[in-house]
Amino acid sequence: MAKILITGANGQLGSELAAELRMIYGTENVITSDIAGSRHSSDGPHEYLDVLDLKAFEAMIKRHSVDQIYHLAALLSATAEKNIQLGWDLNVNGLLNVLNLSRDLKIRKVFWPSSIAVFGPDAQKILTPQNSPCNPATVYGISKVAGEQWCAYYHRKFGLDVRSVRYPGLIGYKSLPGGGTTDYAVDIYHKAIAGETFSCFLEEESALPMMYMSDAVKATIDLMNAPSEHLSVRTSYNISAMSFTPAEIARSIRKRVPGFSVEFDPDYRQEIAASWPDSIDDSSARTDWNWQQQYDLDAMTDEILDQLPLMIQRMNS
Ligand code: AKB
């Protein structure tokens, strides 16, 4: 039976991925860790871990006989832009700790998230191909390009089975994101159900690739379960599900919440968004490990508008 460690598990992706992995592998076989938030979890084993603390990291892997790591601890794009040094340290040196420990302690499989942020203004904007130039305009993007190259290097040089996808913006209702440029697409649903006007920090027509959280969890698990010999990409796979502008998500919400209004007040995050692709070509993922999303924009909107009020009610009761 696998023994899995998730770093940065209190984040938006980590909390949902942990729940799914615990369903598959059993609660006790998935250890969650994080530097932020609660140091304990009633959902299963959880410990405090700073991934830059190599000794503590090594001790945790040994203590739990971990054989798979999902390394999610990172700063997202908007936060990294405000804290360049921490963005680099956490995103790159944290990953190097994972890669070195995984090689030395014979970890069987590693998952590490990259992002559409690896692409910059010179990449093809529409249906950006897997091998488009990676010349990012952000600290976060630079850290992801470096990370992809480190993953490919450790695979080539040491045979480490490290796998990765370039996530688009991830949208879920179970927890709030922190520090991303695509976060507006989560916040907008909260304002819609509260009956409030949403102030959007991106321009009305700023298109970005996006994905519903349950598709992101599915992609992660599908990739980790794929036979190693099927994987032709050892940097990171493009994956895609949908692409929309703030105006389009607002229209989708208005089908269910007719009076919903949005104002546009773009800030520094608009420049980050403008440097990223509008949409992504993910044919390598579809060919190599049968990637297939389940949600489009309206299906996602329906599910979030159904589930979010119930979740808020549960949290308040
Ligand atoms: C962000 O906005 O920083 C992330 C990402 C696209 O990687 N959601």
Short mmCIF file of C-alpha atoms and ligand atoms in Angstrom, two decimals:
data_model
loop_
_atom_site.label_atom_id
_atom_site.label_comp_id
_atom_site.label_asym_id
_atom_site.label_seq_id
_atom_site.Cartn_x
_atom_site.Cartn_y
_atom_site.Cartn_z
CA MET A 1 0.00 0.00 0.00
CA ALA A 2 1.30 3.47 -0.92
CA LYS A 3 2.38 5.85 1.86
CA ILE A 4 1.85 9.36 0.62
CA LEU A 5 3.11 12.71 1.90
CA ILE A 6 1.49 15.93 0.66
CA THR A 7 3.33 19.21 1.27
CA GLY A 8 1.45 22.52 1.20
CA ALA A 9 -1.66 20.48 1.84
CA ASN A 10 -3.73 23.28 3.39
CA GLY A 11 -3.94 25.05 0.05
CA GLN A 12 -6.81 25.02 -2.42
CA LEU A 13 -5.58 21.99 -4.38
CA GLY A 14 -4.02 20.17 -1.43
CA SER A 15 -7.18 19.99 0.64
CA GLU A 16 -9.21 18.43 -2.19
CA LEU A 17 -6.42 16.18 -3.42
CA ALA A 18 -5.82 14.88 0.12
CA ALA A 19 -9.50 13.96 0.51
CA GLU A 20 -9.47 12.02 -2.79
CA LEU A 21 -6.17 10.26 -2.09
CA ARG A 22 -7.47 9.26 1.36
CA MET A 23 -10.55 7.70 -0.27
CA ILE A 24 -8.30 5.69 -2.59
CA TYR A 25 -5.39 4.75 -0.31
CA GLY A 26 -6.96 4.96 3.17
CA THR A 27 -6.89 7.86 5.63
CA GLU A 28 -3.83 6.70 7.56
CA ASN A 29 -1.76 6.26 4.39
CA VAL A 30 -1.95 9.92 3.39
CA ILE A 31 -0.01 12.33 5.61
CA THR A 32 -0.76 15.98 5.02
CA SER A 33 1.67 18.74 5.96
CA ASP A 34 1.82 22.51 5.79
CA ILE A 35 3.52 25.52 7.31
CA ALA A 36 0.32 27.56 7.49
CA GLY A 37 -3.04 27.10 9.08
CA SER A 38 -3.89 24.40 11.55
CA ARG A 39 -1.14 22.11 12.77
CA HIS A 40 -3.64 19.31 13.30
CA SER A 41 -6.40 17.86 11.20
CA SER A 42 -9.34 15.77 12.22
CA ASP A 43 -9.47 14.34 8.68
CA GLY A 44 -6.30 12.28 9.04
CA PRO A 45 -2.61 12.44 9.98
CA HIS A 46 -1.33 16.01 9.61
CA GLU A 47 1.97 17.59 10.65
CA TYR A 48 3.70 20.95 10.49
CA LEU A 49 6.43 20.97 7.83
CA ASP A 50 8.58 23.74 6.40
CA VAL A 51 9.87 22.20 3.16
CA LEU A 52 12.98 24.39 3.37
CA ASP A 53 13.93 22.61 6.62
CA LEU A 54 15.79 19.66 5.09
CA LYS A 55 16.38 17.81 8.36
CA ALA A 56 12.74 17.99 9.47
CA PHE A 57 11.64 16.97 5.96
CA GLU A 58 13.96 13.95 5.96
CA ALA A 59 12.84 12.92 9.46
CA MET A 60 9.18 13.09 8.42
CA ILE A 61 9.72 10.91 5.36
CA LYS A 62 11.57 8.32 7.45
CA ARG A 63 9.13 8.45 10.39
CA HIS A 64 6.18 7.66 8.12
CA SER A 65 8.00 5.37 5.64
CA VAL A 66 6.76 7.64 2.86
CA ASP A 67 7.09 6.27 -0.69
CA GLN A 68 5.25 8.94 -2.71
CA ILE A 69 5.37 12.73 -2.40
CA TYR A 70 2.92 15.28 -3.78
CA HIS A 71 4.89 18.49 -3.38
CA LEU A 72 2.42 21.37 -3.48
CA ALA A 73 4.08 23.94 -1.18
CA ALA A 74 4.63 27.08 -3.26
CA LEU A 75 3.96 30.80 -3.61
CA LEU A 76 1.52 31.62 -6.41
CA SER A 77 2.03 34.28 -9.07
CA ALA A 78 0.69 37.44 -7.44
CA THR A 79 2.35 36.76 -4.06
CA ALA A 80 5.69 35.79 -5.63
CA GLU A 81 5.67 39.06 -7.59
CA LYS A 82 5.51 40.89 -4.24
CA ASN A 83 8.16 38.70 -2.59
CA ILE A 84 10.75 37.73 -5.19
CA GLN A 85 13.26 36.08 -2.85
CA LEU A 86 10.71 33.89 -1.04
CA GLY A 87 9.09 33.04 -4.38
CA TRP A 88 12.39 31.66 -5.63
CA ASP A 89 13.47 30.03 -2.33
CA LEU A 90 10.21 28.23 -1.67
CA ASN A 91 9.37 27.30 -5.25
CA VAL A 92 12.84 26.18 -6.39
CA ASN A 93 14.86 25.31 -3.28
CA GLY A 94 11.80 23.58 -1.77
CA LEU A 95 11.57 21.47 -4.93
CA LEU A 96 15.30 20.72 -4.88
CA ASN A 97 14.91 19.44 -1.30
CA VAL A 98 12.13 17.15 -2.50
CA LEU A 99 14.15 15.89 -5.48
CA ASN A 100 17.30 15.24 -3.43
CA LEU A 101 15.45 13.52 -0.59
CA SER A 102 13.43 11.47 -3.09
CA ARG A 103 16.58 10.29 -4.86
CA ASP A 104 18.42 9.50 -1.60
CA LEU A 105 15.50 7.88 0.24
CA LYS A 106 14.26 5.94 -2.80
CA ILE A 107 10.85 7.60 -3.07
CA ARG A 108 8.91 5.71 -5.73
CA LYS A 109 6.98 8.61 -7.31
CA VAL A 110 6.90 12.38 -6.99
CA PHE A 111 4.23 14.81 -8.19
CA TRP A 112 5.07 18.49 -8.65
CA PRO A 113 2.74 21.14 -10.08
CA SER A 114 3.89 23.47 -12.81
CA SER A 115 1.68 26.13 -14.37
CA ILE A 116 0.62 27.90 -17.56
CA ALA A 117 2.80 30.67 -16.08
CA VAL A 118 5.85 29.02 -17.72
CA PHE A 119 4.70 30.76 -20.93
CA GLY A 120 5.38 34.43 -21.55
CA PRO A 121 4.40 37.07 -24.09
CA ASP A 122 6.33 35.41 -26.95
CA ALA A 123 4.45 32.09 -26.70
CA GLN A 124 1.60 31.33 -29.08
CA LYS A 125 -1.47 32.87 -27.33
CA ILE A 126 -4.22 30.61 -28.62
CA LEU A 127 -3.90 26.85 -28.10
CA THR A 128 -0.33 27.24 -26.85
CA PRO A 129 1.55 24.07 -27.86
CA GLN A 130 3.41 21.84 -25.40
CA ASN A 131 6.77 22.99 -26.74
CA SER A 132 6.11 26.72 -27.16
CA PRO A 133 9.00 28.92 -25.94
CA CYS A 134 9.05 29.25 -22.15
CA ASN A 135 10.14 32.85 -21.52
CA PRO A 136 7.97 33.87 -18.57
CA ALA A 137 7.45 37.47 -17.47
CA THR A 138 6.91 36.66 -13.77
CA VAL A 139 8.98 35.41 -10.82
CA TYR A 140 6.51 32.57 -10.41
CA GLY A 141 6.88 31.61 -14.08
CA ILE A 142 10.69 31.71 -13.83
CA SER A 143 10.54 29.41 -10.79
CA LYS A 144 8.23 27.00 -12.66
CA VAL A 145 10.47 26.86 -15.76
CA ALA A 146 13.48 26.16 -13.51
CA GLY A 147 11.47 23.55 -11.60
CA GLU A 148 10.42 21.77 -14.80
CA GLN A 149 14.02 21.57 -15.91
CA TRP A 150 15.11 20.22 -12.52
CA CYS A 151 12.41 17.54 -12.67
CA ALA A 152 13.50 16.48 -16.17
CA TYR A 153 17.15 16.47 -15.02
CA TYR A 154 16.50 14.26 -11.97
CA HIS A 155 14.50 11.88 -14.14
CA ARG A 156 17.24 11.70 -16.79
CA LYS A 157 20.21 11.62 -14.46
CA PHE A 158 18.94 9.61 -11.48
CA GLY A 159 15.90 7.80 -12.87
CA LEU A 160 13.60 9.59 -10.38
CA ASP A 161 9.95 9.09 -11.37
CA VAL A 162 8.82 12.69 -11.06
CA ARG A 163 5.63 13.73 -12.89
CA SER A 164 4.09 17.12 -13.49
CA VAL A 165 1.27 19.07 -15.12
CA ARG A 166 1.02 22.74 -16.03
CA TYR A 167 -2.17 23.66 -14.21
CA PRO A 168 -4.33 26.45 -15.55
CA GLY A 169 -6.30 28.55 -13.03
CA LEU A 170 -8.00 26.16 -10.60
CA ILE A 171 -11.54 26.87 -9.47
CA GLY A 172 -13.20 25.18 -6.52
CA TYR A 173 -15.74 26.07 -3.85
CA LYS A 174 -14.38 24.04 -0.90
CA SER A 175 -11.56 26.41 0.02
CA LEU A 176 -10.29 29.83 -0.95
CA PRO A 177 -7.17 30.25 -3.08
CA GLY A 178 -4.40 32.59 -2.00
CA GLY A 179 -2.10 34.78 -4.03
CA GLY A 180 -2.94 33.72 -7.60
CA THR A 181 -3.83 35.79 -10.65
CA THR A 182 -6.71 33.45 -11.49
CA ASP A 183 -8.25 33.72 -7.96
CA TYR A 184 -10.90 36.15 -9.21
CA ALA A 185 -12.73 33.19 -10.78
CA VAL A 186 -13.27 31.71 -7.30
CA ASP A 187 -14.10 34.97 -5.50
CA ILE A 188 -16.73 35.87 -8.10
CA TYR A 189 -18.98 32.95 -7.02
CA HIS A 190 -18.83 34.03 -3.37
CA LYS A 191 -20.03 37.54 -4.30
CA ALA A 192 -22.75 36.12 -6.55
CA ILE A 193 -24.31 34.01 -3.81
CA ALA A 194 -23.96 36.86 -1.28
CA GLY A 195 -25.95 39.07 -3.67
CA GLU A 196 -23.10 41.59 -3.88
CA THR A 197 -21.40 43.38 -6.77
CA PHE A 198 -18.06 41.81 -7.69
CA SER A 199 -15.06 44.05 -8.28
CA CYS A 200 -12.77 42.26 -10.75
CA PHE A 201 -9.02 42.90 -10.75
CA LEU A 202 -8.69 41.74 -14.38
CA GLU A 203 -10.05 43.39 -17.51
CA GLU A 204 -13.42 42.30 -18.87
CA GLU A 205 -11.98 40.54 -21.95
CA SER A 206 -8.85 39.02 -20.39
CA ALA A 207 -9.08 35.32 -21.36
CA LEU A 208 -7.25 32.67 -19.33
CA PRO A 209 -7.15 28.86 -19.30
CA MET A 210 -9.08 27.49 -16.30
CA MET A 211 -10.11 24.15 -14.78
CA TYR A 212 -12.65 22.96 -12.22
CA MET A 213 -11.02 21.50 -9.13
CA SER A 214 -12.42 18.00 -9.49
CA ASP A 215 -10.89 17.84 -12.99
CA ALA A 216 -7.56 19.04 -11.57
CA VAL A 217 -7.65 16.29 -8.92
CA LYS A 218 -8.58 13.74 -11.60
CA ALA A 219 -5.72 14.89 -13.88
CA THR A 220 -3.23 14.60 -11.03
CA ILE A 221 -4.29 11.09 -10.07
CA ASP A 222 -4.61 9.93 -13.70
CA LEU A 223 -1.06 11.10 -14.43
CA MET A 224 0.33 9.46 -11.27
CA ASN A 225 -1.37 6.17 -12.20
CA ALA A 226 -0.21 6.17 -15.83
CA PRO A 227 2.44 3.59 -16.76
CA SER A 228 5.85 5.27 -16.73
CA GLU A 229 6.67 4.06 -20.25
CA HIS A 230 3.67 5.98 -21.65
CA LEU A 231 5.00 9.34 -20.47
CA SER A 232 6.85 11.22 -23.20
CA VAL A 233 7.03 14.54 -21.29
CA ARG A 234 9.26 14.75 -18.22
CA THR A 235 9.24 18.52 -17.86
CA SER A 236 5.50 19.09 -17.39
CA TYR A 237 2.36 18.32 -19.39
CA ASN A 238 0.07 21.02 -20.78
CA ILE A 239 -3.47 20.26 -19.60
CA SER A 240 -6.60 22.17 -20.44
CA ALA A 241 -10.32 22.14 -19.71
CA MET A 242 -11.85 25.52 -20.55
CA SER A 243 -10.89 29.09 -21.25
CA PHE A 244 -12.94 32.19 -20.44
CA THR A 245 -12.87 35.91 -19.76
CA PRO A 246 -14.29 37.66 -16.67
CA ALA A 247 -17.21 38.78 -18.88
CA GLU A 248 -17.93 35.17 -19.87
CA ILE A 249 -17.90 33.77 -16.32
CA ALA A 250 -20.18 36.64 -15.25
CA ARG A 251 -22.61 35.72 -18.08
CA SER A 252 -22.52 32.07 -17.00
CA ILE A 253 -23.37 33.10 -13.41
CA ARG A 254 -26.17 35.44 -14.61
CA LYS A 255 -27.98 32.44 -16.16
CA ARG A 256 -28.57 31.39 -12.54
CA VAL A 257 -28.34 34.74 -10.72
CA PRO A 258 -29.97 37.21 -13.14
CA GLY A 259 -29.18 40.51 -11.39
CA PHE A 260 -25.51 39.76 -10.71
CA SER A 261 -23.28 42.74 -11.43
CA VAL A 262 -19.53 43.07 -11.96
CA GLU A 263 -17.28 46.15 -11.98
CA PHE A 264 -13.82 46.16 -13.51
CA ASP A 265 -10.91 47.67 -11.65
CA PRO A 266 -7.74 46.07 -13.10
CA ASP A 267 -4.57 46.13 -10.97
CA TYR A 268 -1.00 44.74 -11.31
CA ARG A 269 -2.41 41.23 -11.82
CA GLN A 270 -3.78 42.27 -15.23
CA GLU A 271 -0.21 42.55 -16.50
CA ILE A 272 0.53 39.01 -15.27
CA ALA A 273 -2.64 37.67 -16.92
CA ALA A 274 -1.82 39.45 -20.18
CA SER A 275 1.53 37.64 -20.35
CA TRP A 276 -0.11 34.19 -20.14
CA PRO A 277 -1.81 32.13 -22.87
CA ASP A 278 -5.53 32.51 -23.64
CA SER A 279 -5.90 28.76 -24.19
CA ILE A 280 -3.74 25.64 -24.17
CA ASP A 281 -3.14 22.71 -26.50
CA ASP A 282 -2.95 19.56 -24.37
CA SER A 283 -2.80 16.87 -27.04
CA SER A 284 0.30 15.20 -25.50
CA ALA A 285 -1.58 14.60 -22.22
CA ARG A 286 -4.59 13.30 -24.15
CA THR A 287 -2.45 10.91 -26.19
CA ASP A 288 -0.05 9.73 -23.48
CA TRP A 289 -2.38 9.17 -20.52
CA ASN A 290 -5.87 9.72 -21.92
CA TRP A 291 -6.46 13.05 -20.22
CA GLN A 292 -10.07 14.15 -20.56
CA GLN A 293 -11.82 16.88 -18.58
CA GLN A 294 -15.42 16.53 -17.36
CA TYR A 295 -16.52 20.13 -16.70
CA ASP A 296 -17.10 23.10 -18.97
CA LEU A 297 -17.90 26.61 -17.73
CA ASP A 298 -21.67 26.19 -17.31
CA ALA A 299 -21.41 22.75 -15.70
CA MET A 300 -18.89 24.18 -13.23
CA THR A 301 -21.07 27.22 -12.50
CA ASP A 302 -24.10 25.00 -11.85
CA GLU A 303 -22.22 22.79 -9.42
CA ILE A 304 -20.59 25.67 -7.54
CA LEU A 305 -23.83 27.64 -7.23
CA ASP A 306 -25.55 24.49 -5.92
CA GLN A 307 -22.83 23.47 -3.47
CA LEU A 308 -21.27 26.70 -2.19
CA PRO A 309 -24.35 27.93 -0.21
CA LEU A 310 -24.63 24.49 1.47
CA MET A 311 -20.97 24.58 2.38
CA ILE A 312 -21.17 28.07 3.84
CA GLN A 313 -24.26 27.00 5.82
CA ARG A 314 -22.39 23.98 7.22
CA MET A 315 -19.41 26.15 8.20
CA ASN A 316 -21.65 28.64 10.02
CA SER A 317 -23.69 26.05 11.92
C1 AKB B 1 -1.88 31.62 -10.33
O1 AKB B 1 -2.78 32.37 -10.71
O2 AKB B 1 -0.80 32.02 -9.86
C2 AKB B 1 -2.09 30.12 -10.43
C3 AKB B 1 -1.52 29.56 -11.69
C4 AKB B 1 -2.16 29.85 -12.98
O3 AKB B 1 -0.56 28.85 -11.66
N1 AKB B 1 -3.48 29.82 -10.33
#
